[in-house]
Amino acid sequence: MGTSVQVTPLCGVYNENPLSYLVSIDSFNFLIDCGWNDHFDPTLHQPLSKVASTIDAVLVSHPDTLHLGALPYAMKQLGLNAPVYATEPVYRLGLLTMYEQFLSRKQISEFDLFTLDDIDSAFQVMTRLTYSQNHHLTGKGEGIVIAPHVAGHLLGGTMWKITKDGEDVIYAVDLNHRKERHLNGTVLASFVRPAVLITDAYNALNNQPYRRGEKENEFGETIKKTLGAGGNVLLPVDTVGRVLELILTLEQYWTDKSLNYPIFFLTYVASSTIDYVKSFLEWMSDSIAKSFEQNRENPFLLKHVRFCISKSELDNAPDGPKVVLASMASLEVGFSHDIFVEWATDAKNLVLFTERGQFASLARILQADPPPKAVKVTMSKRVPLVGDELIAYEEEQNRIKKEEALKATLIKEEESKASQSADINASDPMVIDVSKTLASPDVAGQHSAGYRDILIDGFVPPSTSVAPMFPFYENTFDWDDFGEVINPDDYVIKDEDMDQTGMHVGGNLDGKFDEGSASLILDTKPSKVVSNELTVHVKCSLIYMDFEGRSDGRSIKSILSQVLVHGSAEATEHLKQHCLKHVCPHVYAPHIEETIDVTSDLCAYKVQLSEKLMSNVLFKKLGDYEIAWVDAEVGKTDSGMLSLLPCSNAAPLHKSVLVGDLKMADFKQFLASKGVQVEFAGGALRCGEYVTIRKVGDASQKGGGSGLQQILIEGPLCEDYYKIRDYLYSQFFLL
């Protein structure tokens, strides 16, 4: 029987809800993605709450809210306690995404689903991997190997490959096969047919009619036209994802057209985002990496884009047409929400959507055809308490402090009575051990954790006395060749001694806050949230242009599909029928909490190689591996495990096998370096005057099946023929 594979959707099937899936491989439970949307509705994760405690590992594919937004909540509230795996950009940028979400929410509501501490705790257990890095799990996951591969949608975006016993399970959602300015396309096509492929139907019904150059030119011309007419342009964007491609597109267009209109990137973590991105060039497209290696050019050293971290900075900017990229893309919260309310009533302005809005969000409502003429919005803001409200708040805080102080006093009195009733003279009447007495931290300092013995000379203290004289400590220090030995723990600031609201400032877990964001955290003034509903008459232009960075319907249909998740019911069913008809007969589209068994029909067995057999095997080096022919018989050990034993009869002869993959272009260069006149002619390699080499078959035939690769040498049996054949053999390993 093959490796047991079961898939259970927890969120995000037959709809556009965030992604969260349970994949069980031989009883080892993976939670792949743990997303949320900008509504932050806890009921979405009721299925996750039922299985959170059984999760053994979490794999995160992209650094946006839809893929990791619920991770802090799940770890704090749902009992999720498992190691998390992601790439370095997903870790860094995902942290900033969650900071942005929290700060945006905190400004308009008493948000309590998670805190900044919860965000840090969730990301603290994250193990960072590089692309194509094979990570071997241990313990319960022994034998399972996970590896992230390029997805092409967001920076650091991952397509996960899970391997056990030679069978691959591929999780590939939100793929992009196109190469973009800052990202390479997905590498899914390079995989041989996996046992299970989990992919999405999100874009199955959409086809992109034009090429990237045409789309970018139309994008720039649309913005330029609005600015030229005296209007402003708002682009609602995510915090750290597709906004990077938009920034580079605008930067290049401004340079090509010599435009001077200001461009603002407005999020709470704007400058921190770009600072991190500057250091992630090795995760970007080949063209960016090559440009940096040759010319030390970093495309994110921006000349035309300015960073803002508060609405007041934008308001203080000079009057005139401007472009603003502001979070959030859904228009539910964040700076984009407030700017839309201000600019929507002016017909000269433009709101340019570059991705489909989340379901039931303000952005999705505005993207309807035809768009609404008026929308109701809720405007909320946090204001300081004043007057009677402030007095009542302070009185309540004083009452709480007094109650806490009274409790602390009672506890101290009880501890003091308990210590006084102890027999302090039990061991030595001349020594008083006050290690168990209560000492003030201001007096005891760093010695409060140790023993404080006092020598009484001349009299025996009464039994009720705790310390008849002030404690005295003789400080002794250790020295080495460099001076006094320092204990690093003495210089560590304890969490309980820190202001809990200020511990994030400066970049806890290597994350960063901009100065404005840090001041927002440190602002402990009493405040409240004030809300009111408005009806906004939409007079501005509303345009949608697809810059989502996802493969379209035509591309998706060319991908082998078995398990379909994430997408509307119509798109999911459409892609399912296409795959059943053109791809393979085993295609599944499970519903929420519906578990499907997709165990492959392959039979894999574990066998033990006996020492007697291995002593006669001759290995040959093949790159980082050693390979050999093994002729054996299958038997069983005393414990019942299958074992390969030496053949009882003489092993039959086998044909010689050439192991390797010949690339004709490389072999042409090799022959030229040996002084052989060589050229391509009619798809073959003509070597000298008489010998021709052709390659027949392909190691990766269409459909992912394995094919037979043959190299044919044609020509008369002459000196050149044997010489070239020897050169050809040298490119392979002979078994």
XYZ file of C-alpha atoms in Angstrom:
735
model
C 0.000 0.000 0.000
C 1.208 3.520 -0.778
C 1.638 6.376 1.646
C -1.707 7.271 3.222
C -2.779 10.806 2.240
C -5.961 12.464 3.461
C -7.102 16.023 2.735
C -9.661 17.914 4.843
C -10.545 21.536 3.957
C -11.053 23.684 7.053
C -11.752 26.938 5.221
C -11.691 28.208 1.660
C -13.476 25.749 -0.653
C -16.386 26.481 -3.005
C -15.950 30.137 -2.042
C -13.293 32.842 -1.779
C -12.775 32.621 1.966
C -9.217 32.486 3.347
C -7.180 29.318 2.977
C -6.727 26.639 5.638
C -6.361 22.908 4.943
C -5.558 19.800 6.958
C -3.350 17.299 5.120
C -2.623 14.020 6.929
C 0.257 11.863 5.722
C 0.459 8.562 7.571
C -1.249 10.128 10.625
C 1.138 13.128 10.639
C -1.107 16.213 10.455
C -0.038 19.257 8.452
C -1.984 22.494 8.651
C -1.226 24.173 5.338
C -1.955 27.900 5.545
C -3.900 29.528 8.342
C -5.512 32.539 6.737
C -8.137 35.118 7.597
C -9.756 37.993 5.757
C -10.197 41.645 6.673
C -13.533 40.944 8.396
C -11.778 38.847 11.092
C -14.850 36.709 11.747
C -13.968 34.025 14.347
C -16.764 31.722 13.135
C -14.721 31.013 9.983
C -12.311 28.990 12.096
C -14.717 26.783 14.004
C -13.563 23.756 11.934
C -9.952 24.592 12.785
C -10.756 24.820 16.495
C -11.837 21.157 16.456
C -8.487 19.877 15.168
C -5.987 22.581 16.232
C -4.629 20.517 19.126
C -3.863 17.587 16.782
C -1.727 19.604 14.344
C 1.900 18.434 14.146
C 3.316 21.102 11.797
C 2.151 24.251 10.003
C 3.238 25.199 6.473
C 2.677 28.808 5.361
C 2.742 29.589 1.656
C 2.422 33.397 1.314
C 3.007 36.465 3.532
C -0.495 37.952 3.258
C -3.558 37.872 5.481
C -5.393 35.294 3.367
C -2.656 32.738 4.054
C -1.363 33.498 7.579
C -3.736 36.043 9.125
C -5.211 33.636 11.686
C -1.922 32.192 12.932
C -1.644 34.375 16.100
C -5.337 33.831 16.897
C -5.109 30.068 16.441
C -2.092 29.805 18.735
C -3.633 32.015 21.404
C -7.271 30.965 21.348
C -7.615 27.620 19.546
C -4.830 25.574 21.121
C -2.576 25.380 18.071
C 0.907 24.447 19.285
C 3.148 23.223 16.485
C 6.297 24.292 14.637
C 5.711 26.582 11.671
C 7.686 26.475 8.427
C 8.024 29.257 5.859
C 10.591 31.057 3.739
C 12.534 34.024 5.079
C 10.478 36.653 3.173
C 7.219 35.061 4.327
C 8.469 35.266 7.912
C 9.692 38.869 7.724
C 6.957 40.325 5.541
C 4.232 38.266 7.192
C 5.211 39.797 10.526
C 4.795 43.291 9.061
C 1.457 42.281 7.546
C 0.114 41.286 10.948
C 1.500 44.428 12.605
C -0.319 46.497 9.974
C -3.555 44.611 10.541
C -3.391 45.062 14.299
C -2.567 48.781 14.159
C -5.292 49.430 11.589
C -7.870 47.582 13.663
C -6.819 49.155 16.943
C -7.464 52.626 15.534
C -11.125 51.911 14.811
C -12.198 49.323 17.397
C -11.428 47.649 20.714
C -9.728 44.810 18.839
C -8.979 41.911 21.197
C -8.679 38.774 19.026
C -4.905 38.950 19.342
C -2.223 41.383 20.470
C 1.234 42.345 19.297
C 2.613 39.882 21.848
C 0.526 37.131 20.269
C 1.881 38.029 16.833
C 5.458 37.842 18.077
C 4.831 34.542 19.857
C 3.336 32.990 16.730
C 6.247 34.004 14.526
C 8.815 33.055 17.165
C 8.250 29.347 16.460
C 8.685 29.754 12.711
C 11.521 27.856 11.022
C 12.786 29.592 7.877
C 13.754 27.570 4.824
C 15.217 28.500 1.452
C 13.799 27.493 -1.908
C 14.404 23.830 -2.801
C 15.819 23.116 0.673
C 14.891 19.611 1.816
C 13.983 19.654 5.497
C 13.760 16.231 7.149
C 11.226 16.013 9.948
C 12.026 14.055 13.089
C 10.063 12.273 15.778
C 6.520 11.519 14.685
C 7.310 12.881 11.217
C 10.343 10.637 10.690
C 10.701 9.878 6.997
C 8.790 12.947 5.794
C 10.669 15.607 3.824
C 9.257 19.084 3.137
C 10.649 21.588 0.648
C 9.446 25.050 -0.467
C 9.519 25.951 -4.164
C 8.823 29.125 -6.121
C 5.124 29.964 -6.485
C 5.606 33.242 -8.379
C 2.701 35.154 -6.782
C 4.268 37.035 -3.858
C 7.835 37.588 -2.684
C 8.854 34.405 -0.868
C 5.601 32.749 -1.947
C 5.819 28.999 -1.708
C 4.568 25.877 -3.379
C 5.092 23.118 -0.805
C 6.393 19.684 -1.731
C 5.885 16.962 0.881
C 7.643 13.666 0.215
C 7.453 10.307 1.943
C 8.587 6.930 0.626
C 9.218 8.397 -2.802
C 5.703 9.806 -3.223
C 5.151 13.548 -3.566
C 2.247 15.633 -2.339
C 2.299 19.099 -3.914
C 0.378 22.038 -2.434
C 0.260 24.702 -5.143
C -2.213 27.565 -4.705
C -1.990 31.134 -6.001
C 0.560 30.281 -8.661
C 1.879 32.589 -11.343
C 3.625 31.076 -14.367
C 4.538 34.492 -15.793
C 7.865 36.126 -15.080
C 7.382 39.620 -13.652
C 9.570 42.585 -12.795
C 10.510 41.346 -9.342
C 9.541 37.645 -9.404
C 10.274 34.528 -11.411
C 7.419 32.308 -12.535
C 6.426 29.118 -10.734
C 8.483 25.950 -11.128
C 5.512 23.571 -11.014
C 6.117 22.406 -14.584
C 9.531 21.031 -13.560
C 8.006 18.371 -11.301
C 7.398 14.840 -12.493
C 3.772 13.798 -11.978
C 3.161 13.835 -8.196
C 1.013 11.343 -6.313
C -1.289 14.180 -5.178
C -1.557 17.780 -6.369
C -3.629 20.268 -4.371
C -4.335 23.407 -6.375
C -6.946 26.168 -6.523
C -9.684 27.181 -8.917
C -9.661 30.877 -7.981
C -8.855 32.101 -11.507
C -10.380 29.251 -13.505
C -12.991 31.474 -15.168
C -10.690 34.423 -15.905
C -8.460 34.873 -18.938
C -6.012 37.715 -19.413
C -6.339 39.121 -22.946
C -3.111 41.091 -23.218
C 0.578 40.809 -22.517
C 2.452 42.338 -19.616
C 3.942 45.231 -21.625
C 0.561 46.242 -23.000
C -1.072 45.986 -19.585
C 1.620 48.071 -17.867
C 1.416 50.734 -20.570
C -2.373 50.968 -20.212
C -1.936 51.103 -16.432
C 0.477 54.030 -16.664
C -1.555 55.906 -19.290
C -4.727 55.622 -17.201
C -3.011 57.125 -14.170
C -1.284 59.812 -16.228
C -4.573 60.882 -17.811
C -6.217 61.363 -14.398
C -3.262 63.310 -13.024
C -3.149 65.498 -16.124
C -6.797 66.422 -15.569
C -6.009 67.579 -12.015
C -7.300 64.505 -10.211
C -5.809 62.221 -7.587
C -5.328 58.461 -7.934
C -5.889 56.012 -5.077
C -4.597 52.447 -5.373
C -5.882 50.283 -2.490
C -3.094 47.738 -1.935
C -1.953 45.030 0.450
C 0.829 45.726 2.914
C 3.765 43.768 1.491
C 2.576 41.651 -1.424
C 1.524 42.736 -4.906
C 2.239 46.343 -3.984
C 5.942 45.680 -4.701
C 5.229 44.953 -8.374
C 3.075 48.082 -8.604
C 5.794 50.238 -7.073
C 8.383 49.014 -9.576
C 5.933 49.508 -12.461
C 5.176 53.085 -11.409
C 8.845 53.817 -10.765
C 9.806 52.656 -14.269
C 6.912 54.496 -15.958
C 7.726 57.751 -14.136
C 11.348 57.436 -15.248
C 10.466 56.658 -18.874
C 7.940 59.509 -19.125
C 9.895 61.994 -16.951
C 6.848 62.631 -14.732
C 7.030 64.748 -11.584
C 3.742 63.915 -9.866
C 4.349 62.677 -6.314
C 3.754 59.020 -5.447
C 3.070 58.087 -1.809
C 3.235 54.635 -0.241
C 1.096 54.892 2.891
C 1.093 52.125 5.521
C 2.103 51.945 9.168
C 5.168 49.904 8.153
C 5.942 51.449 4.753
C 9.626 52.239 5.173
C 10.286 49.004 7.080
C 8.733 47.051 4.234
C 11.061 48.549 1.639
C 14.066 48.195 3.975
C 13.458 44.460 4.195
C 12.711 44.071 0.509
C 16.052 45.668 -0.382
C 17.782 42.737 1.315
C 15.725 40.037 -0.435
C 17.157 40.386 -3.938
C 18.221 36.723 -4.024
C 14.535 35.791 -3.716
C 13.546 37.889 -6.722
C 13.733 37.475 -10.488
C 16.889 36.433 -12.307
C 17.092 39.829 -14.031
C 17.175 41.683 -10.700
C 19.819 39.344 -9.270
C 21.937 39.667 -12.422
C 21.642 43.459 -12.456
C 22.770 43.661 -8.846
C 25.712 41.308 -9.406
C 26.952 43.226 -12.439
C 26.106 46.853 -11.623
C 25.170 46.758 -7.904
C 21.770 48.176 -8.862
C 18.979 47.687 -6.348
C 15.572 48.367 -7.947
C 14.074 49.264 -4.575
C 16.293 52.302 -4.141
C 13.260 54.319 -5.166
C 13.501 57.814 -6.642
C 9.870 58.714 -7.180
C 8.029 56.941 -4.336
C 7.825 58.557 -0.911
C 6.940 56.719 2.298
C 4.234 57.869 4.709
C 3.312 56.265 7.998
C 0.389 58.463 9.000
C -2.520 60.221 7.357
C -1.267 63.570 8.656
C 1.903 63.271 6.555
C -0.200 62.878 3.442
C -2.450 65.780 4.452
C 0.608 68.023 4.899
C 1.919 67.216 1.424
C 1.747 70.054 -1.152
C -1.574 70.441 -2.934
C -1.894 69.057 -6.418
C -2.455 65.761 -8.234
C -0.864 62.755 -6.552
C -0.803 58.967 -6.552
C -1.346 57.170 -3.247
C -0.828 53.449 -2.647
C -2.546 52.843 0.684
C -3.502 49.807 2.749
C -5.863 47.902 2.844
C -6.862 46.508 -0.546
C -10.341 45.589 0.718
C -11.147 49.197 1.760
C -12.608 47.756 4.965
C -10.058 49.398 7.251
C -6.799 51.274 7.003
C -5.703 54.434 5.271
C -7.315 53.489 1.946
C -10.753 53.472 3.616
C -10.408 57.045 4.895
C -8.894 58.376 1.672
C -11.665 56.820 -0.394
C -14.315 58.590 1.692
C -12.524 61.921 1.103
C -11.852 61.523 -2.616
C -14.917 59.606 -3.817
C -17.100 62.703 -4.171
C -14.776 64.396 -6.705
C -15.364 63.333 -10.311
C -11.765 64.155 -11.252
C -10.339 61.487 -8.946
C -9.716 57.827 -9.744
C -9.798 54.712 -7.569
C -7.794 52.064 -9.416
C -8.243 48.498 -8.173
C -5.456 46.076 -9.075
C -6.976 42.950 -7.511
C -10.430 41.599 -6.838
C -11.774 42.729 -3.509
C -12.424 40.183 -0.792
C -15.941 38.797 -0.705
C -18.511 41.199 0.838
C -15.872 43.929 1.224
C -16.315 47.553 0.179
C -13.811 47.033 -2.625
C -15.860 44.148 -4.075
C -19.045 46.227 -3.890
C -17.388 49.058 -5.812
C -16.099 46.622 -8.455
C -19.630 45.581 -9.407
C -20.815 46.274 -12.936
C -22.345 48.832 -12.939
C -20.773 50.321 -9.792
C -23.044 51.767 -7.099
C -23.740 55.491 -7.087
C -23.699 55.643 -3.296
C -22.384 53.423 -0.498
C -22.796 53.430 3.248
C -19.573 53.394 5.231
C -18.682 53.511 8.915
C -16.114 56.093 9.930
C -14.366 55.290 13.193
C -11.478 56.914 14.979
C -9.853 56.824 18.379
C -10.075 60.038 20.429
C -8.658 60.873 23.892
C -10.972 60.917 26.881
C -11.820 64.356 28.283
C -13.981 65.856 31.002
C -16.198 63.568 33.055
C -15.203 60.510 31.018
C -11.535 61.070 31.809
C -12.300 61.622 35.519
C -14.388 58.461 35.680
C -11.653 56.489 33.898
C -8.958 57.748 36.299
C -11.121 56.970 39.341
C -11.675 53.455 38.060
C -7.947 52.970 37.486
C -7.141 54.289 40.975
C -9.684 51.899 42.478
C -8.122 48.969 40.643
C -4.627 49.986 41.767
C -5.763 50.242 45.418
C -7.344 46.799 45.271
C -4.165 45.338 43.817
C -2.019 47.082 46.457
C -4.277 45.775 49.233
C -4.016 42.233 47.898
C -0.228 42.558 47.712
C -0.077 43.812 51.308
C -2.155 40.920 52.592
C 0.054 38.434 50.752
C 3.186 40.019 52.263
C 1.739 39.866 55.784
C 0.871 36.195 55.382
C 4.346 35.407 54.100
C 5.926 37.381 56.938
C 3.900 35.521 59.578
C 4.822 32.213 58.023
C 8.524 33.065 58.045
C 8.463 34.288 61.652
C 6.833 31.114 62.911
C 9.616 29.019 61.394
C 12.379 27.725 63.650
C 15.174 30.054 62.562
C 17.616 28.527 65.063
C 17.174 24.925 64.002
C 20.628 24.456 62.519
C 22.893 26.951 64.338
C 21.913 29.405 67.109
C 24.604 31.814 65.954
C 23.410 31.974 62.357
C 20.141 33.330 61.055
C 19.064 32.110 57.610
C 16.840 34.780 56.116
C 16.666 33.171 52.682
C 12.954 32.593 53.185
C 12.102 36.005 54.594
C 10.598 38.694 52.444
C 13.186 41.232 51.335
C 12.436 44.392 49.457
C 13.717 44.204 45.873
C 15.079 47.724 46.253
C 17.312 46.546 49.080
C 18.116 43.027 48.041
C 18.677 43.798 44.376
C 20.359 41.015 42.532
C 21.033 39.112 45.761
C 17.349 38.481 46.468
C 17.606 35.080 44.824
C 20.463 33.844 47.040
C 21.074 33.062 50.758
C 21.665 35.893 53.232
C 23.387 34.596 56.383
C 24.063 36.950 59.297
C 26.603 36.125 62.017
C 25.434 37.271 65.447
C 28.352 37.632 67.887
C 27.700 37.918 71.592
C 24.024 37.285 72.009
C 21.211 35.041 70.822
C 18.401 37.002 69.113
C 14.814 36.503 70.224
C 12.760 34.000 68.226
C 10.531 36.767 66.851
C 13.469 38.685 65.379
C 13.954 38.444 61.630
C 17.209 40.365 61.219
C 18.717 42.246 64.200
C 21.101 44.130 61.903
C 21.204 45.271 58.295
C 22.219 42.473 55.898
C 25.820 42.613 54.765
C 27.084 40.945 51.592
C 30.702 40.344 50.761
C 30.952 40.630 47.008
C 33.487 38.227 45.531
C 34.251 38.319 41.831
C 35.908 35.877 39.490
C 38.715 37.111 37.297
C 40.395 35.806 34.188
C 43.147 37.064 31.885
C 40.840 39.736 30.493
C 39.477 41.055 33.761
C 36.321 40.436 35.764
C 34.164 37.585 34.489
C 30.768 38.908 33.377
C 27.544 36.973 33.668
C 25.438 37.906 30.602
C 22.219 37.146 32.487
C 22.868 40.182 34.706
C 22.367 42.428 31.694
C 19.203 40.844 30.340
C 16.129 43.011 30.870
C 13.380 40.869 32.286
C 9.981 41.001 30.601
C 8.206 41.796 33.860
C 10.367 44.886 34.309
C 9.490 46.257 30.893
C 6.574 48.330 29.784
C 4.491 45.742 27.984
C 3.292 48.271 25.456
C 6.807 49.301 24.563
C 8.505 45.958 24.154
C 7.827 45.854 20.404
C 9.543 49.106 19.607
C 12.924 48.737 17.959
C 12.093 45.523 16.232
C 11.186 42.578 18.421
C 12.001 39.348 16.534
C 13.862 41.402 13.977
C 10.597 43.073 12.990
C 10.510 46.828 12.624
C 8.134 49.622 13.410
C 8.369 53.000 11.829
C 8.691 55.924 14.212
C 5.029 56.850 13.851
C 3.902 53.294 14.521
C 6.108 53.091 17.591
C 4.658 56.322 18.963
C 1.194 54.903 18.392
C 2.061 51.866 20.523
C 3.614 53.974 23.270
C 0.646 56.344 23.400
C -1.048 55.149 26.601
C -3.405 58.119 26.974
C -6.953 57.069 27.862
C -9.027 56.965 24.698
C -12.222 55.643 23.147
C -13.480 54.800 19.676
C -16.089 57.067 18.108
C -18.045 55.804 15.085
C -20.642 57.224 12.760
C -22.252 56.056 9.532
C -21.980 58.066 6.326
C -23.486 57.798 2.894
C -20.787 58.441 0.311
C -21.898 59.504 -3.151
C -19.446 57.895 -5.540
C -18.633 60.364 -8.305
C -15.003 59.412 -8.898
C -13.906 56.963 -11.581
C -13.629 53.284 -10.601
C -11.410 51.037 -12.713
C -10.238 47.453 -12.216
C -7.024 46.220 -13.866
C -5.725 42.740 -13.122
C -2.339 42.892 -11.366
C -3.065 39.988 -9.023
C -0.113 37.962 -10.277
C -2.044 34.698 -10.634
C -2.147 32.280 -13.541
C -5.316 32.693 -15.591
C -7.848 30.046 -16.593
C -5.986 28.836 -19.693
C -2.807 28.279 -17.717
C -4.558 26.555 -14.832
C -6.178 24.067 -17.198
C -2.783 23.003 -18.463
C -1.794 21.953 -14.913
C -2.340 18.429 -13.668
C -5.032 18.651 -10.987
C -6.346 16.179 -8.463
C -7.621 18.085 -5.409
C -9.229 21.487 -6.038
C -9.600 24.103 -3.288
C -10.217 27.852 -2.971
C -12.436 29.400 -5.600
C -16.071 30.141 -6.201
C -18.418 27.191 -6.596
C -18.797 27.967 -10.305
C -15.032 28.168 -10.897
C -14.352 25.018 -8.882
C -16.950 22.963 -10.741
C -15.762 24.320 -14.107
C -12.170 23.306 -13.483
C -13.213 19.951 -12.021
C -15.137 19.015 -15.179
C -12.227 20.124 -17.369
C -9.759 17.953 -15.433
C -12.047 14.940 -15.464
C -12.370 15.211 -19.227
C -8.831 16.134 -20.254
C -6.423 15.355 -17.405
C -7.182 12.327 -15.223
C -10.188 10.432 -13.816
C -9.321 11.133 -10.183
C -10.272 14.745 -9.417
C -11.720 15.818 -6.070
C -13.302 19.041 -4.825
C -14.134 18.428 -1.139
C -16.391 20.596 1.017
C -15.548 22.066 4.426
C -14.612 19.315 6.934
C -15.096 16.628 4.278
C -12.121 14.262 4.431
C -11.096 12.556 1.230
C -8.576 9.739 0.975
C -6.227 10.321 -1.950
C -3.773 7.539 -1.177
C -2.050 6.529 -4.400
C -2.228 3.035 -5.908
C 1.539 2.632 -5.809
C 2.935 -0.045 -3.537
C 5.933 0.957 -1.453
C 7.707 -1.370 0.946
C 10.519 -0.892 3.398
C 13.263 -3.496 3.132
C 16.417 -4.148 5.073
C 19.692 -4.628 3.200
C 21.563 -7.510 4.772
C 25.249 -7.099 5.592
C 26.118 -10.185 3.564
C 24.530 -8.635 0.486
C 26.103 -5.194 0.913
C 29.590 -6.612 1.374
C 29.594 -7.684 -2.285
C 28.049 -4.544 -3.798
C 30.353 -2.238 -5.774
C 29.275 1.399 -5.604
C 30.183 4.057 -8.155
C 30.218 7.776 -7.423
C 27.464 9.771 -9.160
C 27.655 13.414 -8.113
C 26.682 13.542 -4.457
C 25.410 9.955 -4.557
C 26.758 6.446 -4.936
C 24.891 3.930 -7.107
C 25.223 0.219 -7.793
C 23.452 -2.778 -9.322
C 21.936 -5.071 -6.724
C 20.852 -8.627 -7.535
C 19.057 -10.088 -4.539
C 16.217 -12.233 -3.267
C 13.496 -11.022 -0.934
C 13.333 -12.689 2.440
C 12.331 -11.886 6.007
C 14.295 -11.160 9.134
C 13.601 -12.739 12.511
C 11.483 -9.686 13.381
C 9.344 -10.191 10.289
C 10.745 -7.247 8.302
C 11.418 -7.704 4.599
C 15.093 -8.109 3.772
C 17.171 -8.320 0.602
C 19.448 -11.374 0.668
C 22.169 -12.560 -1.762
C 20.889 -14.670 -4.639
C 21.019 -18.393 -3.975
C 21.853 -18.950 -7.651
C 24.236 -17.077 -9.920
C 22.852 -13.631 -10.790
C 21.944 -13.169 -14.474
C 24.028 -10.803 -16.557
C 22.542 -7.397 -17.176
C 23.084 -4.870 -19.912
C 25.366 -1.925 -19.275
C 23.482 1.215 -18.355
C 24.617 4.779 -18.921
C 23.369 7.015 -16.106
C 23.121 10.742 -16.718
C 21.412 13.423 -18.790
C 23.233 14.698 -21.872
C 22.613 18.272 -22.963
C 23.584 18.608 -26.610
C 24.627 22.247 -26.285
C 27.000 21.410 -23.421
C 28.394 18.408 -25.292
C 29.008 20.612 -28.349
C 31.147 22.939 -26.251
C 32.968 19.949 -24.755
C 33.845 18.544 -28.194
C 34.986 21.960 -29.381
C 37.318 22.175 -26.377
C 38.826 18.848 -27.505
C 39.546 20.221 -30.969
C 36.657 18.506 -32.772
C 34.894 20.511 -35.468
C 31.257 20.381 -34.452
C 28.013 22.103 -35.457
C 24.246 21.676 -35.202
C 22.560 20.541 -38.411
C 18.945 19.422 -38.710
C 18.528 18.874 -34.985
C 21.626 16.650 -34.822
C 25.226 17.274 -33.843
C 27.612 16.869 -36.772
C 31.081 15.937 -35.466
C 33.913 16.212 -37.941
C 33.245 14.928 -41.450
C 31.629 11.550 -40.826
C 30.040 11.251 -37.370
C 26.550 12.476 -36.369
C 24.988 12.348 -32.896
C 21.238 12.579 -32.347
C 19.101 12.574 -29.241
C 15.914 10.507 -29.477
C 13.161 10.689 -26.836
C 12.971 12.956 -23.804
C 13.383 12.358 -20.121
C 10.349 14.554 -19.397
C 7.646 13.851 -21.919
C 4.437 15.824 -22.032
C 2.128 14.965 -19.184
C 4.933 14.329 -16.743
C 5.456 10.666 -17.576
C 8.909 9.171 -17.736
C 10.311 8.512 -21.201
C 13.245 6.622 -22.682
C 16.190 8.756 -23.717
C 18.476 7.399 -26.455
C 21.667 8.784 -27.964
C 22.394 7.568 -31.488
C 25.894 7.711 -33.019
C 25.880 7.441 -36.797
C 28.898 7.112 -39.054
C 31.504 4.693 -40.400
C 33.726 2.759 -38.002
C 36.798 4.942 -38.115
C 39.191 6.605 -35.723
C 36.934 9.676 -35.326
C 33.950 7.458 -34.546
C 35.665 5.683 -31.633
C 37.208 8.893 -30.330
C 33.845 10.711 -30.267
C 32.157 7.674 -28.717
C 34.714 7.717 -25.894
C 34.042 11.423 -25.389
C 30.320 10.647 -25.245
C 30.790 7.847 -22.699
C 32.784 10.238 -20.522
C 29.616 12.317 -20.031
C 27.856 9.382 -18.363
C 28.336 6.936 -15.528
C 28.572 3.347 -16.729
C 26.974 0.578 -14.677
